[in-house]
Coordinates of C-alpha atoms and ligand atoms in Angstrom, one line a residue:
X1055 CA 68.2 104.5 9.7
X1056 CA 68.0 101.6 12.0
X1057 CA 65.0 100.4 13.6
X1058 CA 64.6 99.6 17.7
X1059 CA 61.9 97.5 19.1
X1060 CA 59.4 99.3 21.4
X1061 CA 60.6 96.3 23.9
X1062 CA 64.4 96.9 23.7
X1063 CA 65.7 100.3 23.1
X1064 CA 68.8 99.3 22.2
X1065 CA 68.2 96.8 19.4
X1066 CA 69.1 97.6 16.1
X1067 CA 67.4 96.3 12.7
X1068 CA 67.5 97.3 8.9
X1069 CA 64.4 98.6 7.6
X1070 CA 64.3 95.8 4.9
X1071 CA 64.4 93.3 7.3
X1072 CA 61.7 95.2 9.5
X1073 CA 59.1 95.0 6.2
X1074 CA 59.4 91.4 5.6
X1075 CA 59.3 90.3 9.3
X1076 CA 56.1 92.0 10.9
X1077 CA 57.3 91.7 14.5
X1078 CA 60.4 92.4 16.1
X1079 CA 62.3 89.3 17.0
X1080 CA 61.5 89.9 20.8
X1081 CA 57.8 90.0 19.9
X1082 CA 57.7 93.8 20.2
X1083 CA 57.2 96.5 17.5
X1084 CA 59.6 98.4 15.3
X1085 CA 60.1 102.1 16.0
X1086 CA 62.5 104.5 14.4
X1087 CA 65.9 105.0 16.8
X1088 CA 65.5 108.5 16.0
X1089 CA 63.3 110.8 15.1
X1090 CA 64.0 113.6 12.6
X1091 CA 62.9 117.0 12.4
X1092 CA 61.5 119.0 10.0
X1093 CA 60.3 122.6 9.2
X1094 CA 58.0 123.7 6.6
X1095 CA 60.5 125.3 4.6
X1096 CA 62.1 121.8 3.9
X1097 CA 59.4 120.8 1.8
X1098 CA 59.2 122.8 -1.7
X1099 CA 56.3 124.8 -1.3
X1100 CA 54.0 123.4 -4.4
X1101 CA 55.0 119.7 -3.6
X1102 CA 52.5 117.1 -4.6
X1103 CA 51.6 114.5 -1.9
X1104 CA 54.2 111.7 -3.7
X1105 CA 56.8 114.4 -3.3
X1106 CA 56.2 115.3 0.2
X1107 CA 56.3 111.5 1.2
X1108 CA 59.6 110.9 -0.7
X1109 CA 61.1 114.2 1.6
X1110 CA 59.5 113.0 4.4
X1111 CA 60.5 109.3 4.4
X1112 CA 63.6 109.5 3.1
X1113 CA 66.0 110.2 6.6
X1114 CA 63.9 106.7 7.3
X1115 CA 65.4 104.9 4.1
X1116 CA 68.6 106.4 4.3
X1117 CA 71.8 103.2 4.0
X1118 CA 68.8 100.8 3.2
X1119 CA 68.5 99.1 -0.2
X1120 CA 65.4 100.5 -0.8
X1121 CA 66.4 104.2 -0.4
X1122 CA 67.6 104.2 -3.8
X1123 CA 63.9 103.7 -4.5
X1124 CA 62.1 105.6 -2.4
X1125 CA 61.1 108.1 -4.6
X1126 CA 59.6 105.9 -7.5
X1127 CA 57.4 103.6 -4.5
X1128 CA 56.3 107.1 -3.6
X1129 CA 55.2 108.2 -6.6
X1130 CA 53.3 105.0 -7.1
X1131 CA 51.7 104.4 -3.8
X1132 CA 50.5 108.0 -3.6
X1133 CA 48.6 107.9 -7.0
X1134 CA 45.5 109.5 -5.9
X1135 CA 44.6 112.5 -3.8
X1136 CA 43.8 113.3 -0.1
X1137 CA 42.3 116.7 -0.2
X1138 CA 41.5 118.9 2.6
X1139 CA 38.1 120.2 2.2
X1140 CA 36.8 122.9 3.6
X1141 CA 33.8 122.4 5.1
X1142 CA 30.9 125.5 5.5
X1143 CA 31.6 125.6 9.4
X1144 CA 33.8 127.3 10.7
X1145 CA 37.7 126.6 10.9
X1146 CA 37.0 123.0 10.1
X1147 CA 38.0 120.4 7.1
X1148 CA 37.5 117.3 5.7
X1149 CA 40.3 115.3 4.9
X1150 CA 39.4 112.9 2.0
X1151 CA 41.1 109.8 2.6
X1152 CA 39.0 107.5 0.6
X1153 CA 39.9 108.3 -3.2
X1154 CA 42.2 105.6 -3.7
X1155 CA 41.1 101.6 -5.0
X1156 CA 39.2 100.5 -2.5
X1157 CA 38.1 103.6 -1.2
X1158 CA 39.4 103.8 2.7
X1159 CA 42.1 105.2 4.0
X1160 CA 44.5 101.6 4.1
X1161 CA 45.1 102.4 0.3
X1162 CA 47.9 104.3 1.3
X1163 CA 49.4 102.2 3.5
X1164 CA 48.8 99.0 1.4
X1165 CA 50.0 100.4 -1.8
X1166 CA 53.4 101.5 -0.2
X1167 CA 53.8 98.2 1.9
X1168 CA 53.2 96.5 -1.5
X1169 CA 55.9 98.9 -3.5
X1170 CA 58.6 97.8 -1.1
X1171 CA 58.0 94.2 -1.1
X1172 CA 57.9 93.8 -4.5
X1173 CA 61.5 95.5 -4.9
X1174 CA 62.4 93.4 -2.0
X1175 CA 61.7 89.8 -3.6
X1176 CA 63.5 89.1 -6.9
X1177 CA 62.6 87.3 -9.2
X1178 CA 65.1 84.0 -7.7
X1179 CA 63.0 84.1 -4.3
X1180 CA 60.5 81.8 -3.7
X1181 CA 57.1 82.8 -3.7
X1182 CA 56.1 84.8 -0.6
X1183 CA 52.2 84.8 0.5
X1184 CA 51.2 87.9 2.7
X1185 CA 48.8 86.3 5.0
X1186 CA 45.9 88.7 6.5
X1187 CA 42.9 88.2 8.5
X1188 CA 40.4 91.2 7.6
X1189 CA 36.6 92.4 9.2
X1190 CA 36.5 93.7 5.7
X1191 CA 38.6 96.9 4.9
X1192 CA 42.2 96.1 5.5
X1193 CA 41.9 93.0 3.4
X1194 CA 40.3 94.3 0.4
X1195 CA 43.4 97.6 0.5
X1196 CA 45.8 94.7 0.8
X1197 CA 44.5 92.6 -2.2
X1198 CA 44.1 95.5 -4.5
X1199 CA 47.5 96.7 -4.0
X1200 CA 49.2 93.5 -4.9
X1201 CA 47.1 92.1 -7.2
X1202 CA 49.1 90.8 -10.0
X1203 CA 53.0 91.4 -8.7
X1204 CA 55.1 88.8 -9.5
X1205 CA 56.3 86.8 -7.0
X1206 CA 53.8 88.1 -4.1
X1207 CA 50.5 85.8 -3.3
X1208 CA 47.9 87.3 -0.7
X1209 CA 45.3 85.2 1.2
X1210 CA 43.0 86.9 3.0
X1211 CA 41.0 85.3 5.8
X1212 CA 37.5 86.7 6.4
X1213 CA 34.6 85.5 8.6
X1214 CA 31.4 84.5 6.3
X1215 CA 28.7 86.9 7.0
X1216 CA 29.9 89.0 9.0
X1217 CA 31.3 91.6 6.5
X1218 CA 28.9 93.7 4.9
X1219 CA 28.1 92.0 0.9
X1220 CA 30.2 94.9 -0.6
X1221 CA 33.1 94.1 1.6
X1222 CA 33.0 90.4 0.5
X1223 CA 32.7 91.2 -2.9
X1224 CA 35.6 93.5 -2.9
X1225 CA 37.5 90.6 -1.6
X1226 CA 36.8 88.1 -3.8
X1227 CA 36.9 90.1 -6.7
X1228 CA 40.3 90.3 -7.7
X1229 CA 41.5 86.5 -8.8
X1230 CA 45.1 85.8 -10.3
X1231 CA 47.6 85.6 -7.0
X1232 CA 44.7 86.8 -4.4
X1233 CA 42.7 84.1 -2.7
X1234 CA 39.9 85.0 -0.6
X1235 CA 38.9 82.6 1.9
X1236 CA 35.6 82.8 3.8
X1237 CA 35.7 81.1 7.0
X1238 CA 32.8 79.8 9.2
X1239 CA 33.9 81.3 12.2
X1240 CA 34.7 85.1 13.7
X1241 CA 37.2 87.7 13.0
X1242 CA 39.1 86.9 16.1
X1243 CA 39.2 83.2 14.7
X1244 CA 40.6 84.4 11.6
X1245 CA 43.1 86.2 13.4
X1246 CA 43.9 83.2 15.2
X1247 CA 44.3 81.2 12.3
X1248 CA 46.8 83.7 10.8
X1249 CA 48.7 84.3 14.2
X1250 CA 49.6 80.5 14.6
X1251 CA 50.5 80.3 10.6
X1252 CA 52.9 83.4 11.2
X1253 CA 54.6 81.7 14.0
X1254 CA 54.8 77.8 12.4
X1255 CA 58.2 77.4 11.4
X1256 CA 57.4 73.8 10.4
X1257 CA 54.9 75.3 8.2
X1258 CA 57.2 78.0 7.0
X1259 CA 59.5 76.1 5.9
X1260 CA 57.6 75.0 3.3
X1261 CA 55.7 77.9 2.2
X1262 CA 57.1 81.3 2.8
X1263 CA 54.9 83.8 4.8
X1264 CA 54.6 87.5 5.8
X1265 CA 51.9 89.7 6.9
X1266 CA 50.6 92.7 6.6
X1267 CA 48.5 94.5 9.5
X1268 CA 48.0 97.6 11.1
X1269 CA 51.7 97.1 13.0
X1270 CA 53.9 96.5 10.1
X1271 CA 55.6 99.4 9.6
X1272 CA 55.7 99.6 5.8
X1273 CA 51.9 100.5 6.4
X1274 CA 52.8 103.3 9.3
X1275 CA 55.3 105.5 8.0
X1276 CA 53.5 106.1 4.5
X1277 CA 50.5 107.2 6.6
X1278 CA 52.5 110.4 7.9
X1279 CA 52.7 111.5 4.1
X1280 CA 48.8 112.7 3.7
X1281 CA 48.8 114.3 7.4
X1282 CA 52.6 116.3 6.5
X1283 CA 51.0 117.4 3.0
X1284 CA 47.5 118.8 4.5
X1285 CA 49.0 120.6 7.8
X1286 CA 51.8 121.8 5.3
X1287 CA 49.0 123.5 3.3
X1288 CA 47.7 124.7 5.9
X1289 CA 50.3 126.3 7.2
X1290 CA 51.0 128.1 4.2
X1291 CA 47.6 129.0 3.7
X1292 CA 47.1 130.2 7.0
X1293 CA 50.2 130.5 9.2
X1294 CA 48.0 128.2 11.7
X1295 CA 48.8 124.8 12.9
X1296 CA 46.2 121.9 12.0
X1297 CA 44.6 119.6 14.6
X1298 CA 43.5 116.3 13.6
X1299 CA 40.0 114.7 14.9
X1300 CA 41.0 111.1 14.1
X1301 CA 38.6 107.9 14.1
X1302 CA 40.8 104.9 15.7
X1303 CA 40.6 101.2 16.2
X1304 CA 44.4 99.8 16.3
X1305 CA 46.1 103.0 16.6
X1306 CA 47.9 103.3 12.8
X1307 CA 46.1 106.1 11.2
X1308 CA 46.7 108.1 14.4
X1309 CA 50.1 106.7 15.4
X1310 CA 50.8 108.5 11.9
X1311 CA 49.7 111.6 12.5
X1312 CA 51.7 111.5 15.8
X1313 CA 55.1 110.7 14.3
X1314 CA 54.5 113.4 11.9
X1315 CA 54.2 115.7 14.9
X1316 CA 57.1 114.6 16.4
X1317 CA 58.7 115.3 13.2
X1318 CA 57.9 118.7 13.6
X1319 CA 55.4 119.0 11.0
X1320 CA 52.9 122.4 11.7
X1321 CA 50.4 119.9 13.5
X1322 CA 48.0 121.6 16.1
X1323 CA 46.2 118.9 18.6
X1324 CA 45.3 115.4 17.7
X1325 CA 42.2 113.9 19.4
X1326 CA 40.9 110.7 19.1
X1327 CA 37.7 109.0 18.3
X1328 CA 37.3 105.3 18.7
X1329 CA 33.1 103.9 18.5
X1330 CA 31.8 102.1 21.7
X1331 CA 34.7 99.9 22.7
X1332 CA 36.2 101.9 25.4
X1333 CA 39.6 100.6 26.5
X1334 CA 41.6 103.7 25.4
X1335 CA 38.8 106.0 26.5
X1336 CA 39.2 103.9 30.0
X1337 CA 43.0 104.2 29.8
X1338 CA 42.8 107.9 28.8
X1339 CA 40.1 108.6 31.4
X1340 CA 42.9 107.4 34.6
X1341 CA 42.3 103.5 34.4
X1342 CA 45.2 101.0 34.1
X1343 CA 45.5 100.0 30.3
X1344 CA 43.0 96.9 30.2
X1345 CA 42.3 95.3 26.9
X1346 CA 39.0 93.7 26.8
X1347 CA 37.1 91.5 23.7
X1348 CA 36.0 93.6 21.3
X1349 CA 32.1 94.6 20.9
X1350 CA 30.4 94.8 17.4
X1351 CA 29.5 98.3 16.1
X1352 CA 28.5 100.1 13.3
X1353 CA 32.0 101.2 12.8
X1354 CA 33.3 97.4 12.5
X1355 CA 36.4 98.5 11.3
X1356 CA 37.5 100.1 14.5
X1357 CA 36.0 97.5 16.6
X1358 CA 38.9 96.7 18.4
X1359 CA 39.3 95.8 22.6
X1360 CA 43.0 95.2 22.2
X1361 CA 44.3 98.1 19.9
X1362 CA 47.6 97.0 18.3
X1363 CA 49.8 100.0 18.1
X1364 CA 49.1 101.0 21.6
X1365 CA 52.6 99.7 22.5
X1366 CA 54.2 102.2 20.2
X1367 CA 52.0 104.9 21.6
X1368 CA 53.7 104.5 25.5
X1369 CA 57.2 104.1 23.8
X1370 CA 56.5 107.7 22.1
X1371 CA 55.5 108.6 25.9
X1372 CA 56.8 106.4 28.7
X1373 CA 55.5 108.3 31.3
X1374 CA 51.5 107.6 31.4
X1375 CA 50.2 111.0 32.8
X1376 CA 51.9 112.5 29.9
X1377 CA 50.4 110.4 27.6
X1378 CA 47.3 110.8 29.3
X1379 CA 47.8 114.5 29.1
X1380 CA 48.8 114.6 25.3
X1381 CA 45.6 113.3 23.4
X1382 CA 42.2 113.4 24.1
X1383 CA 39.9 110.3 23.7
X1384 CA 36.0 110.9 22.9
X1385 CA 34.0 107.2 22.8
X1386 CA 31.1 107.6 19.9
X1387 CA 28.0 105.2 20.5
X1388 CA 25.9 103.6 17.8
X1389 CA 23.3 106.1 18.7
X1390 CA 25.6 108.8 18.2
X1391 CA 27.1 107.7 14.8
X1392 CA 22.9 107.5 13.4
X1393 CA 22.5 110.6 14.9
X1394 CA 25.8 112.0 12.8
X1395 CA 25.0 110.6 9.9
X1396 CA 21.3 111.6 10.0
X1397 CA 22.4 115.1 10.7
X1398 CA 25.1 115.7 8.5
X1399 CA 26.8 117.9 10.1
X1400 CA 24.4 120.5 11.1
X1401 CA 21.9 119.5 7.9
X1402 CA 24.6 120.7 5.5
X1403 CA 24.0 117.3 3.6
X1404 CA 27.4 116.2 3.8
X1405 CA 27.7 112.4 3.9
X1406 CA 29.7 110.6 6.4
X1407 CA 30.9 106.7 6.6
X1408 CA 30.1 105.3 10.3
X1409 CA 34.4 105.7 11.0
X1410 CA 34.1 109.3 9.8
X1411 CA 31.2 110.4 11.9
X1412 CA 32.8 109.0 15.1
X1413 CA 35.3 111.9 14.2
X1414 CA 32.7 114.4 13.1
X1415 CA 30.6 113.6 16.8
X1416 CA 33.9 114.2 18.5
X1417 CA 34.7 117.6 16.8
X1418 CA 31.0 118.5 17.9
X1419 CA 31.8 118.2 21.6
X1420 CA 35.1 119.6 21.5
X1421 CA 33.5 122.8 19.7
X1422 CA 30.5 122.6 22.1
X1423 CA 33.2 122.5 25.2
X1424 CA 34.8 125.8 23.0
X1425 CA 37.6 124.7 20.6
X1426 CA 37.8 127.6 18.4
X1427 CA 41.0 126.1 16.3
X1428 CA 41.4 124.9 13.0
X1429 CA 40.6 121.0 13.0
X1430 CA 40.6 118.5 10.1
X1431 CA 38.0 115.7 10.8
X1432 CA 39.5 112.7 8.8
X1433 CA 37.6 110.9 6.7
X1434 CA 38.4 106.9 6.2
X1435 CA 36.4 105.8 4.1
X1436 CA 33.7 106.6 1.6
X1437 CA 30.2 106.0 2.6
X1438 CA 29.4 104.3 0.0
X1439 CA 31.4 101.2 1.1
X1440 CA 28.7 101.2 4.1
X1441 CA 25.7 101.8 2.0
X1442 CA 23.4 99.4 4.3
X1443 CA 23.8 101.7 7.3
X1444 CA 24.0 105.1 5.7
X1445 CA 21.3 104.8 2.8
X1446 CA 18.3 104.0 5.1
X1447 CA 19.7 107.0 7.7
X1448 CA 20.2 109.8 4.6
X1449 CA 17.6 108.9 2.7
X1450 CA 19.0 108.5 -0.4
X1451 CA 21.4 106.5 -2.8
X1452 CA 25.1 107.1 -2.3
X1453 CA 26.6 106.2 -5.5
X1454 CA 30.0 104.8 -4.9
X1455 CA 33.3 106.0 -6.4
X1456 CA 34.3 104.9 -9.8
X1457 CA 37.6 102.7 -8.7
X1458 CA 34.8 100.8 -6.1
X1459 CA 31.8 100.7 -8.5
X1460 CA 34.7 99.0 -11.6
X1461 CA 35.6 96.0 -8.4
X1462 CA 31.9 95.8 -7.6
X1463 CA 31.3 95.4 -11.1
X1464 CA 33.5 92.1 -11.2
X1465 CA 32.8 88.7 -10.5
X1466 CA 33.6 87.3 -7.6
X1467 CA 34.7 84.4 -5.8
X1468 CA 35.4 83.0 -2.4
X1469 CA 36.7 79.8 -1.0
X1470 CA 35.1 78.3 2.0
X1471 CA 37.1 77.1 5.0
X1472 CA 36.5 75.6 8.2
X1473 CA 38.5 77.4 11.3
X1474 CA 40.6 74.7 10.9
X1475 CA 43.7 75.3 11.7
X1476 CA 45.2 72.2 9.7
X1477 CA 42.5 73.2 6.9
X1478 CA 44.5 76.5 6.3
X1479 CA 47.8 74.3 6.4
X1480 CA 46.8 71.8 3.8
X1481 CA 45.5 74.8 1.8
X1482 CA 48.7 76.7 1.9
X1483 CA 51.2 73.8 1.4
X1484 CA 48.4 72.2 -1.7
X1485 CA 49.0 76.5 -3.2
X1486 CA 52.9 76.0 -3.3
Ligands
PLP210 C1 40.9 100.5 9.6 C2 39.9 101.6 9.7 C3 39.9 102.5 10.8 C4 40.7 102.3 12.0 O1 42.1 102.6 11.7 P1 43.2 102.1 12.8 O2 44.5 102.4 12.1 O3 43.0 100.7 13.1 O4 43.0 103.0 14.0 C5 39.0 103.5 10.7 N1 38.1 103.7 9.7 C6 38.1 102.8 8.6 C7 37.2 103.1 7.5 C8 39.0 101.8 8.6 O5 39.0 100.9 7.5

């Protein structure tokens, strides 16, 4: 399949070429020029999640060079599980996304992104250094999945004190071809720093770059595996759709889920919980689309004013009262989120990270306003990656998961910048 840019419909570019640029040439974002569709019968019913992605995805691969390997990247990326838990109230689940290295959600994502890039550079290439600016979790899903691959460098950009001491560890832990960089400065001067890298070709000429955020499309499409394989289950299970409850900051765990709708995968409703920046409750509530700077939460990971994949969201639906119509958009305060982790979920001791319970406080007023369906609140990340908020609100120790408490167990190092623009240039051209 060819991809189009969500800013011209009729341009045409190779998946390959999609991974390793980021961006569209016209500054857009890729988007498939077709969509397939699927029934459940398609997919074999006891199919693990690795084979469900390699079914899924592979209409996507098809006449690229990496379709011939489409089904080993699967079966690597998807290592670990995503189970749907049932949860003791009614008609609702817990989907686990957190089992995997670092324990969120952008394992997935990371690990495939990292699969096809590594097939992508041979061994004659140059050197190619994935560039990323993080608030914590996308940086530390990133650096686990290419730690040590040949030929692949990461440097990861994060503002000093601002991510939680568990986040920074996880960052600097890893050594060998990851760098961690703590910069005086904010996330959005991080992001700065790596937007002007991306687009110097002076500097690119001498080290070779690539990215790997929320837009890149070697992150998206992998996420529509774990939503397919759940509502799949489901289905079998119980002949009813799923709905997805689903906590957002950029847009790419939900854009997934989305896709995989469109695909015709047995997907009820999906709704959407973002913490107290508002912009797409604004948007969703009848206002013009109006990003604004982002404000700090609990959640930090989904503190976002300017979410990313929103322009792939109108391309999906151009017309804005149908998009309006389509989703629903529920804005979780901090107050809220304490409350929701305090609780529990009615005092039935589960444990929820401050991402999850945006979703969990959005289920509880889409019950209270009388959804009866089957919903799946998804779960991120693991609450123990956000032990300073949760601990003191449950009470008690939340032990984190092995695969987090072996990286938390390593030293770790970080290399202080200034938000220097020509600070991060020496640095990079000094690396090659
Ligand atoms: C990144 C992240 C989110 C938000 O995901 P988007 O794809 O940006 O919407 C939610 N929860 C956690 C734990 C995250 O790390």
């Amino acid at each position: 399949m060819k991809f189009a840019s969500t800013r011209d419909a009729g341009s045409r570019t190779d998946l390959s070429t999609a991974l390793i640029a980021g961006l569209a040439g016209d500054g857009g974002l890729h988007v498939p020029s077709t969509l397939p569709r699927f029934t459940p019968a398609d997919f074999a019913a006891d199919d693990s999640i690795a084979g469900v992605a390699a079914r899924l995805l592979q209409p996507f691969f098809e006449g690229d060079p990496l379709a011939d390997e489409l089904i080993a990247i699967c079966a690597e990326a998807f290592d670990f599980p995503a189970p749907l838990k049932p949860l003791p109230v009614g008609q609702t689940h817990l989907l686990e996304l957190f089992h995997g290295p670092t324990a969120a959600f952008k394992d997935f994502g990371a690990r495939f992104l990292a699969g096809c890039m590594q097939r992508l550079r041979t061994s004659v290439d140059a050197p190619l250094t994935i560039l990323v600016a993080t608030s914590g979790d996308t940086g530390a899903a990133v650096a686990a999945a290419f730690h040590g691959l040949a030929n692949l460098r990461v440097v990861v950009l994060y503002p000093e004190g601002r991510v939680s001491p568990r986040q920074a560890h996880q960052l600097g832990c890893f050594g060998n071809n990851i760098t961690a960089l703590r910069v005086t400065g904010s996330f959005d001067d991080c992001q700065r720093l790596v937007k002007q890298a991306l687009s110097d070709r002076e500097l690119q000429a001498d080290v070779a770059l690539s990215s790997a955020n929320s837009i890149s499309l070697g992150r998206l499409l992998p996420q529509m595996a774990y939503y397919a394989h759940s509502a799949l289950g489901h289905w079998r299970r119980t002949g009813a759709p799923l709905g997805f409850v689903i906590p957002t900051g950029n847009l790419g765990n939900a854009l997934a889920a989305i896709l995989a709708r469109a695909c015709g995968l047995p997907i009820g409703e999906i709704a959407l919980a973002t913490n107290a920046n508002r912009v797409l409750a604004q948007f969703f509530a009848g206002a013009n689309y109006a990003p604004m700077p982002s404000v700090a939460t609990l959640a930090n990971a989904m503190d976002v004013g300017a979410p990313s994949n929103f322009e792939r969201l109108r391309w999906l639906y151009p017309d804005d009262h149908a998009l309006r119509a389509a989703f629903a958009v529920h804005a979780i305060d901090d107050t809220t989120i304490r409350e929701t982790i305090r609780n529990g979920l009615q005092g039935l001791g589960e444990i929820f990270c401050p991402h999850t319970a945006c979703a969990v406080a959005a289920l509880e007023k889409l019950r209270r306003g009388g959804a009866t369906q089957d919903w799946a609140i998804v779960a991120t990340a693991h609450p123990a990656k956000f032990e300073q908020i949760v601990e003191p609100l449950v009470g008690r120790v939340v032990p984190p998961p092995k695969a987090l408490a072996d990286l938390l167990d390593r030293p770790a190092y970080a290399e202080p910048m200034a938000s220097d623009y020509a600070a991060l240039c020496t640095f990079l051209r000094q690396r090659e």
